Amino acid sequence: MLQALHALLALPALAYAYASPESCSGECVVSDPGLIRRESDGKYFRFSTGNEISYASSDSLSGPWDVIGSVLPDGSSIDLDGNTDLWAPDVHYIDDTYYVFYAVSTFGSQDSAIGLATSTTMELDSWTDHGSIGVESESGKLYNSIDPNLIKVGSDYYMNFGSFYDDIYQVPMNSAATKKSSGDSAYNIAYNATTDHSEEGSYMYEYDDYYYLFFSSGACCDYNVDLPSPGEEYKIMVCRSKSATGDFVDKDGTACAESGGTPVLESHGTTYGPGGQGIFDDPTEGVIIYYHYINTDIGYADDDKQFGWNKLTWTDGWPSV
Ligand SMILES: *[C@@H]1O[C@H](CO)[C@@H](O)[C@H](O)[C@H]1NC(C)=O
């Protein structure tokens, strides 16, 4: 009886608890994953930060994930420090071609650029590097040209990116989605004034007449060296707008250009610092969120980060895990 009462009292808390990451087997160590299925055979391909963009494939979201190798084994043709340590891949299928946008940068530097590699098959050594898409930054700019994320709006393309420095920016792209549209300059779409500007890793997704802007907020890395104060580590937030190019608000109606954002996934249980997320419409699971996270039973180093994913549930137009 007492136990039943306890179970009942625990329910409201449970209703708000985050689901644990789904299981993963094979190669599960990733940072900033990017996910797509191959049109020809439905195989999943998962790209991630480092090692000239590491990638792996699997017949199922939960693995086993088999390492394929690197997208650009010789690094990027972009002439910047960091051009053999490429970051934060964003993958799309456009006109029978797989596009992988990547960032060239070094930790803590604003000397950064976004590049593009393409392939029609995603097989090893099938990739062509196209170098910079024209989204570049240097020290003193408001933004940092990292963490690319492309969105198609009607027949137009936009590149969301950034930034840590002054947070999330956007710039229109050309009709082939290969370069920044000439003459257009980037504008801010999300900004947290209450902190030292650490929103990054955006992913925009259209669902039911809204554009949802997911982003990672807080300290991303090196937790084994410098553990942030509780709550300051990575977490995944979301804002939405009827327009893909601005006016994003959170669930309470706070503008996301003015510090707004609704949490989607935060540290819980043995899951710590989830971020680097993307959204994927899976034919069997429905709309999922995938991300990296620290499993506190495994370790806090950047190369301990694990691949996680969960189904998204939509309530009153807002997604939750
Ligand atoms: C803004 O920063 C504060 C302080 O770090 C943090 O508590 C809050 O969650 C952040 N908000 C967003 C939308 O990222």
CSV table of C-alpha atoms and ligand atoms in Angstrom, one decimal:
chain,number,residue,atom,x,y,z
A,1,MET,CA,0.0,0.0,0.0
A,2,LEU,CA,2.7,2.4,1.0
A,3,GLN,CA,4.8,1.3,-2.0
A,4,ALA,CA,1.8,1.9,-4.3
A,5,LEU,CA,1.4,5.4,-2.8
A,6,HIS,CA,5.1,6.1,-3.4
A,7,ALA,CA,4.8,4.9,-7.0
A,8,LEU,CA,1.8,7.2,-7.4
A,9,LEU,CA,3.6,10.2,-5.9
A,10,ALA,CA,6.6,9.6,-8.2
A,11,LEU,CA,4.4,9.8,-11.3
A,12,PRO,CA,4.4,13.5,-11.9
A,13,ALA,CA,8.2,13.5,-11.7
A,14,LEU,CA,8.4,10.6,-14.1
A,15,ALA,CA,6.2,12.3,-16.6
A,16,TYR,CA,8.8,15.1,-17.0
A,17,ALA,CA,11.9,12.8,-16.9
A,18,TYR,CA,14.0,12.5,-20.1
A,19,ALA,CA,14.2,9.1,-21.8
A,20,SER,CA,17.6,7.4,-21.8
A,21,PRO,CA,19.5,7.3,-25.1
A,22,GLU,CA,18.6,4.3,-27.2
A,23,SER,CA,21.2,1.5,-27.3
A,24,CYS,CA,24.2,1.7,-29.6
A,25,SER,CA,26.6,-1.0,-30.8
A,26,GLY,CA,29.7,-1.1,-32.9
A,27,GLU,CA,31.5,2.3,-33.2
A,28,CYS,CA,29.5,4.5,-30.8
A,29,VAL,CA,32.1,7.2,-30.1
A,30,VAL,CA,31.1,10.4,-31.9
A,31,SER,CA,31.0,14.2,-31.6
A,32,ASP,CA,28.5,16.4,-33.4
A,33,PRO,CA,26.9,13.6,-35.5
A,34,GLY,CA,25.2,14.1,-38.8
A,35,LEU,CA,22.8,11.4,-40.1
A,36,ILE,CA,21.3,10.3,-43.4
A,37,ARG,CA,19.9,7.2,-45.1
A,38,ARG,CA,21.2,6.2,-48.5
A,39,GLU,CA,18.5,6.4,-51.2
A,40,SER,CA,19.7,3.2,-53.0
A,41,ASP,CA,19.6,0.8,-50.1
A,42,GLY,CA,18.3,2.5,-47.0
A,43,LYS,CA,21.6,2.1,-45.2
A,44,TYR,CA,22.3,4.7,-42.5
A,45,PHE,CA,25.4,6.8,-42.7
A,46,ARG,CA,26.6,8.7,-39.7
A,47,PHE,CA,29.3,11.5,-40.0
A,48,SER,CA,31.1,13.1,-37.1
A,49,THR,CA,33.7,15.6,-36.0
A,50,GLY,CA,37.4,14.9,-36.3
A,51,ASN,CA,39.7,12.7,-38.4
A,52,GLU,CA,38.8,14.7,-41.6
A,53,ILE,CA,35.2,13.8,-40.9
A,54,SER,CA,34.9,10.2,-39.7
A,55,TYR,CA,32.0,8.2,-40.9
A,56,ALA,CA,30.3,4.9,-40.3
A,57,SER,CA,27.3,3.0,-41.7
A,58,SER,CA,24.7,0.7,-40.2
A,59,ASP,CA,21.5,-1.1,-41.2
A,60,SER,CA,19.9,0.1,-38.1
A,61,LEU,CA,19.9,3.3,-36.0
A,62,SER,CA,21.1,1.3,-33.0
A,63,GLY,CA,24.0,-0.3,-34.9
A,64,PRO,CA,26.2,-2.2,-35.2
A,65,TRP,CA,27.9,0.9,-36.7
A,66,ASP,CA,30.9,0.0,-38.9
A,67,VAL,CA,33.6,2.5,-39.5
A,68,ILE,CA,34.1,3.4,-43.2
A,69,GLY,CA,36.9,5.9,-42.8
A,70,SER,CA,37.3,9.7,-43.5
A,71,VAL,CA,35.3,11.8,-46.0
A,72,LEU,CA,38.4,13.9,-46.9
A,73,PRO,CA,41.4,11.7,-45.9
A,74,ASP,CA,43.8,14.5,-47.1
A,75,GLY,CA,41.9,17.2,-45.3
A,76,SER,CA,40.2,20.3,-46.7
A,77,SER,CA,41.6,22.6,-49.4
A,78,ILE,CA,40.6,25.5,-47.2
A,79,ASP,CA,43.9,27.2,-46.2
A,80,LEU,CA,43.4,27.6,-42.4
A,81,ASP,CA,44.7,26.0,-39.3
A,82,GLY,CA,42.5,23.0,-38.5
A,83,ASN,CA,42.1,21.9,-42.1
A,84,THR,CA,43.0,18.3,-41.2
A,85,ASP,CA,40.7,18.2,-38.2
A,86,LEU,CA,37.3,19.0,-39.7
A,87,TRP,CA,34.2,19.6,-37.5
A,88,ALA,CA,30.5,19.3,-37.2
A,89,PRO,CA,29.4,17.6,-40.5
A,90,ASP,CA,25.9,18.5,-41.8
A,91,VAL,CA,24.6,16.0,-44.5
A,92,HIS,CA,21.9,16.5,-47.1
A,93,TYR,CA,20.7,14.8,-50.3
A,94,ILE,CA,20.3,17.4,-53.1
A,95,ASP,CA,19.9,16.6,-56.8
A,96,ASP,CA,21.1,13.0,-56.6
A,97,THR,CA,24.2,14.1,-54.6
A,98,TYR,CA,25.1,13.8,-51.0
A,99,TYR,CA,26.4,17.1,-49.6
A,100,VAL,CA,28.5,17.2,-46.4
A,101,PHE,CA,29.1,20.7,-45.1
A,102,TYR,CA,32.0,20.9,-42.5
A,103,ALA,CA,33.8,23.5,-40.5
A,104,VAL,CA,37.5,24.3,-40.5
A,105,SER,CA,38.6,26.0,-37.2
A,106,THR,CA,40.7,25.4,-34.1
A,107,PHE,CA,39.4,25.4,-30.6
A,108,GLY,CA,38.9,29.0,-29.2
A,109,SER,CA,39.7,30.7,-32.6
A,110,GLN,CA,37.4,32.7,-34.9
A,111,ASP,CA,39.6,32.0,-37.9
A,112,SER,CA,37.1,29.6,-39.4
A,113,ALA,CA,35.4,28.7,-42.6
A,114,ILE,CA,32.6,26.4,-43.8
A,115,GLY,CA,33.4,23.9,-46.6
A,116,LEU,CA,31.6,21.4,-48.7
A,117,ALA,CA,32.3,17.9,-49.9
A,118,THR,CA,30.0,15.9,-52.2
A,119,SER,CA,29.6,12.3,-53.4
A,120,THR,CA,26.9,10.5,-55.3
A,121,THR,CA,27.4,7.2,-53.4
A,122,MET,CA,29.0,8.0,-50.0
A,123,GLU,CA,31.5,5.2,-50.6
A,124,LEU,CA,35.0,5.6,-49.3
A,125,ASP,CA,37.2,7.8,-51.6
A,126,SER,CA,34.2,8.9,-53.5
A,127,TRP,CA,34.2,12.5,-52.1
A,128,THR,CA,35.1,15.7,-53.9
A,129,ASP,CA,36.1,18.7,-51.8
A,130,HIS,CA,34.8,22.0,-53.0
A,131,GLY,CA,36.6,24.1,-50.4
A,132,SER,CA,34.9,27.2,-48.8
A,133,ILE,CA,31.3,28.0,-49.4
A,134,GLY,CA,32.1,31.6,-48.7
A,135,VAL,CA,31.0,31.6,-45.1
A,136,GLU,CA,34.2,32.7,-43.3
A,137,SER,CA,35.3,34.6,-40.3
A,138,GLU,CA,38.3,36.0,-38.5
A,139,SER,CA,39.0,37.4,-35.1
A,140,GLY,CA,36.9,40.4,-34.3
A,141,LYS,CA,33.8,39.3,-36.3
A,142,LEU,CA,30.6,38.9,-34.4
A,143,TYR,CA,30.3,35.3,-35.4
A,144,ASN,CA,32.4,32.2,-35.9
A,145,SER,CA,32.0,30.2,-39.1
A,146,ILE,CA,31.5,26.8,-37.5
A,147,ASP,CA,28.7,24.2,-37.1
A,148,PRO,CA,27.0,24.5,-40.5
A,149,ASN,CA,23.3,23.5,-41.0
A,150,LEU,CA,21.5,23.9,-44.3
A,151,ILE,CA,17.7,24.3,-44.6
A,152,LYS,CA,15.6,24.3,-47.7
A,153,VAL,CA,12.6,26.7,-47.7
A,154,GLY,CA,10.5,26.3,-50.8
A,155,SER,CA,13.1,26.4,-53.5
A,156,ASP,CA,15.5,28.5,-51.5
A,157,TYR,CA,18.4,27.4,-49.3
A,158,TYR,CA,19.7,29.0,-46.1
A,159,MET,CA,22.8,28.2,-44.1
A,160,ASN,CA,22.5,28.4,-40.3
A,161,PHE,CA,25.9,28.4,-38.5
A,162,GLY,CA,27.9,29.5,-35.5
A,163,SER,CA,28.9,30.3,-33.3
A,164,PHE,CA,29.8,30.5,-29.6
A,165,TYR,CA,30.7,34.1,-30.4
A,166,ASP,CA,27.3,35.9,-30.6
A,167,ASP,CA,25.6,32.6,-31.1
A,168,ILE,CA,23.5,31.5,-34.1
A,169,TYR,CA,23.7,33.2,-37.5
A,170,GLN,CA,22.1,32.6,-40.9
A,171,VAL,CA,22.9,33.5,-44.5
A,172,PRO,CA,21.1,32.8,-47.8
A,173,MET,CA,22.7,30.3,-50.2
A,174,ASN,CA,22.7,30.1,-54.0
A,175,SER,CA,20.2,27.9,-55.8
A,176,ALA,CA,22.5,24.9,-55.9
A,177,ALA,CA,23.2,25.2,-52.1
A,178,THR,CA,27.0,25.2,-52.9
A,179,LYS,CA,27.9,28.8,-52.0
A,180,LYS,CA,26.7,31.7,-49.9
A,181,SER,CA,24.5,33.9,-52.0
A,182,SER,CA,26.6,36.7,-53.3
A,183,GLY,CA,26.1,40.1,-51.7
A,184,ASP,CA,24.2,38.7,-48.7
A,185,SER,CA,25.6,39.1,-45.3
A,186,ALA,CA,24.8,37.0,-42.3
A,187,TYR,CA,22.3,37.9,-39.6
A,188,ASN,CA,21.7,36.7,-36.0
A,189,ILE,CA,18.8,34.4,-35.3
A,190,ALA,CA,19.5,33.3,-31.7
A,191,TYR,CA,21.5,35.0,-28.9
A,192,ASN,CA,21.8,34.4,-25.2
A,193,ALA,CA,22.6,37.7,-23.5
A,194,THR,CA,22.7,36.2,-20.0
A,195,THR,CA,25.9,34.3,-20.6
A,196,ASP,CA,29.2,34.5,-22.4
A,197,HIS,CA,27.5,33.7,-25.7
A,198,SER,CA,27.6,30.0,-26.0
A,199,GLU,CA,24.9,28.8,-28.3
A,200,GLU,CA,26.1,26.8,-31.2
A,201,GLY,CA,25.5,23.6,-33.3
A,202,SER,CA,22.1,24.6,-34.6
A,203,TYR,CA,19.8,22.3,-36.6
A,204,MET,CA,16.6,23.7,-38.2
A,205,TYR,CA,13.7,21.3,-39.0
A,206,GLU,CA,10.3,22.0,-40.6
A,207,TYR,CA,7.4,20.4,-38.9
A,208,ASP,CA,3.7,21.2,-39.2
A,209,ASP,CA,4.0,24.7,-40.6
A,210,TYR,CA,6.7,25.7,-38.2
A,211,TYR,CA,10.5,26.0,-38.4
A,212,TYR,CA,12.1,24.5,-35.3
A,213,LEU,CA,15.6,25.9,-34.4
A,214,PHE,CA,17.4,23.4,-32.2
A,215,PHE,CA,20.7,24.4,-30.8
A,216,SER,CA,23.3,23.4,-28.2
A,217,SER,CA,23.8,25.8,-25.3
A,218,GLY,CA,26.6,25.9,-22.7
A,219,ALA,CA,30.1,24.4,-22.4
A,220,CYS,CA,30.7,21.6,-25.0
A,221,CYS,CA,34.1,20.1,-24.3
A,222,ASP,CA,37.0,19.0,-22.2
A,223,TYR,CA,34.9,18.0,-19.2
A,224,ASN,CA,37.7,15.7,-18.0
A,225,VAL,CA,39.9,18.8,-17.7
A,226,ASP,CA,37.5,21.5,-16.6
A,227,LEU,CA,34.1,20.3,-15.4
A,228,PRO,CA,31.5,23.2,-15.7
A,229,SER,CA,29.4,24.2,-12.8
A,230,PRO,CA,26.2,22.2,-12.7
A,231,GLY,CA,23.8,23.3,-15.5
A,232,GLU,CA,26.5,25.1,-17.5
A,233,GLU,CA,27.3,22.0,-19.5
A,234,TYR,CA,25.8,21.3,-23.0
A,235,LYS,CA,22.1,21.0,-23.3
A,236,ILE,CA,19.7,21.0,-26.2
A,237,MET,CA,17.3,23.9,-26.6
A,238,VAL,CA,14.6,24.7,-29.2
A,239,CYS,CA,12.8,27.7,-30.5
A,240,ARG,CA,10.2,28.0,-33.3
A,241,SER,CA,8.9,30.4,-35.9
A,242,LYS,CA,6.5,30.4,-38.9
A,243,SER,CA,9.5,31.9,-40.8
A,244,ALA,CA,12.8,30.1,-41.3
A,245,THR,CA,14.7,33.4,-41.3
A,246,GLY,CA,13.8,35.0,-37.9
A,247,ASP,CA,11.2,35.7,-35.2
A,248,PHE,CA,12.1,32.5,-33.3
A,249,VAL,CA,10.4,32.3,-29.9
A,250,ASP,CA,10.5,29.7,-27.1
A,251,LYS,CA,7.5,28.0,-25.5
A,252,ASP,CA,6.9,31.0,-23.1
A,253,GLY,CA,7.0,33.4,-26.1
A,254,THR,CA,10.5,34.8,-25.3
A,255,ALA,CA,12.4,35.8,-28.4
A,256,CYS,CA,15.3,33.6,-29.0
A,257,ALA,CA,17.4,36.5,-30.2
A,258,GLU,CA,16.8,37.8,-26.7
A,259,SER,CA,18.0,34.8,-24.6
A,260,GLY,CA,14.9,32.6,-25.1
A,261,GLY,CA,15.0,28.8,-25.6
A,262,THR,CA,13.1,25.8,-24.3
A,263,PRO,CA,15.1,22.8,-23.1
A,264,VAL,CA,14.6,19.6,-25.1
A,265,LEU,CA,17.3,17.4,-23.5
A,266,GLU,CA,19.6,18.1,-20.5
A,267,SER,CA,21.9,16.1,-18.3
A,268,HIS,CA,19.9,13.3,-16.5
A,269,GLY,CA,20.9,10.0,-14.8
A,270,THR,CA,24.2,8.8,-16.4
A,271,THR,CA,23.6,11.1,-19.4
A,272,TYR,CA,25.7,14.3,-19.2
A,273,GLY,CA,26.0,17.3,-21.5
A,274,PRO,CA,23.9,16.1,-24.5
A,275,GLY,CA,24.4,18.3,-27.7
A,276,GLY,CA,25.7,18.4,-31.2
A,277,GLN,CA,22.2,17.3,-32.2
A,278,GLY,CA,20.3,16.8,-35.4
A,279,ILE,CA,16.8,15.8,-36.4
A,280,PHE,CA,15.9,13.0,-38.7
A,281,ASP,CA,12.6,11.7,-40.1
A,282,ASP,CA,13.1,8.0,-39.9
A,283,PRO,CA,10.8,5.7,-42.0
A,284,THR,CA,10.3,3.3,-39.0
A,285,GLU,CA,10.8,5.4,-35.9
A,286,GLY,CA,9.3,8.7,-37.0
A,287,VAL,CA,11.0,11.9,-36.2
A,288,ILE,CA,14.0,11.3,-34.0
A,289,ILE,CA,16.6,13.6,-32.3
A,290,TYR,CA,20.2,12.3,-32.4
A,291,TYR,CA,23.1,13.7,-30.5
A,292,HIS,CA,26.3,13.0,-28.6
A,293,TYR,CA,26.5,12.7,-24.8
A,294,ILE,CA,28.8,11.7,-22.0
A,295,ASN,CA,27.9,8.5,-20.3
A,296,THR,CA,29.2,9.1,-16.8
A,297,ASP,CA,29.9,5.4,-16.4
A,298,ILE,CA,32.3,5.5,-19.4
A,299,GLY,CA,34.2,8.8,-19.1
A,300,TYR,CA,34.2,12.6,-19.4
A,301,ALA,CA,36.8,13.1,-22.2
A,302,ASP,CA,35.8,14.4,-25.7
A,303,ASP,CA,36.8,11.0,-27.2
A,304,ASP,CA,34.4,9.3,-24.7
A,305,LYS,CA,31.3,11.0,-26.2
A,306,GLN,CA,28.6,8.5,-27.2
A,307,PHE,CA,26.0,8.4,-30.0
A,308,GLY,CA,22.5,8.7,-28.7
A,309,TRP,CA,19.1,9.1,-30.2
A,310,ASN,CA,15.4,9.2,-29.1
A,311,LYS,CA,12.0,9.5,-30.7
A,312,LEU,CA,10.6,13.0,-30.4
A,313,THR,CA,7.1,13.5,-29.0
A,314,TRP,CA,5.2,16.5,-30.1
A,315,THR,CA,2.7,18.1,-27.7
A,316,ASP,CA,0.9,21.4,-28.6
A,317,GLY,CA,3.5,22.0,-31.3
A,318,TRP,CA,6.6,21.5,-29.0
A,319,PRO,CA,9.0,18.5,-29.2
A,320,SER,CA,10.2,16.6,-26.2
A,321,VAL,CA,12.3,13.5,-25.4
B,1,LIG,C1,21.5,31.3,-21.3
B,1,LIG,O1,22.6,31.3,-20.4
B,1,LIG,C2,22.2,31.0,-19.1
B,1,LIG,C3,23.5,31.1,-18.2
B,1,LIG,O2,24.5,30.2,-18.7
B,1,LIG,C4,21.6,29.6,-19.0
B,1,LIG,O3,21.2,29.3,-17.7
B,1,LIG,C5,20.4,29.6,-20.0
B,1,LIG,O4,19.9,28.2,-20.0
B,1,LIG,C6,20.8,30.0,-21.4
B,1,LIG,N1,19.7,30.1,-22.2
B,1,LIG,C7,19.6,29.5,-23.5
B,1,LIG,C8,18.4,29.8,-24.2
B,1,LIG,O5,20.6,28.9,-24.0
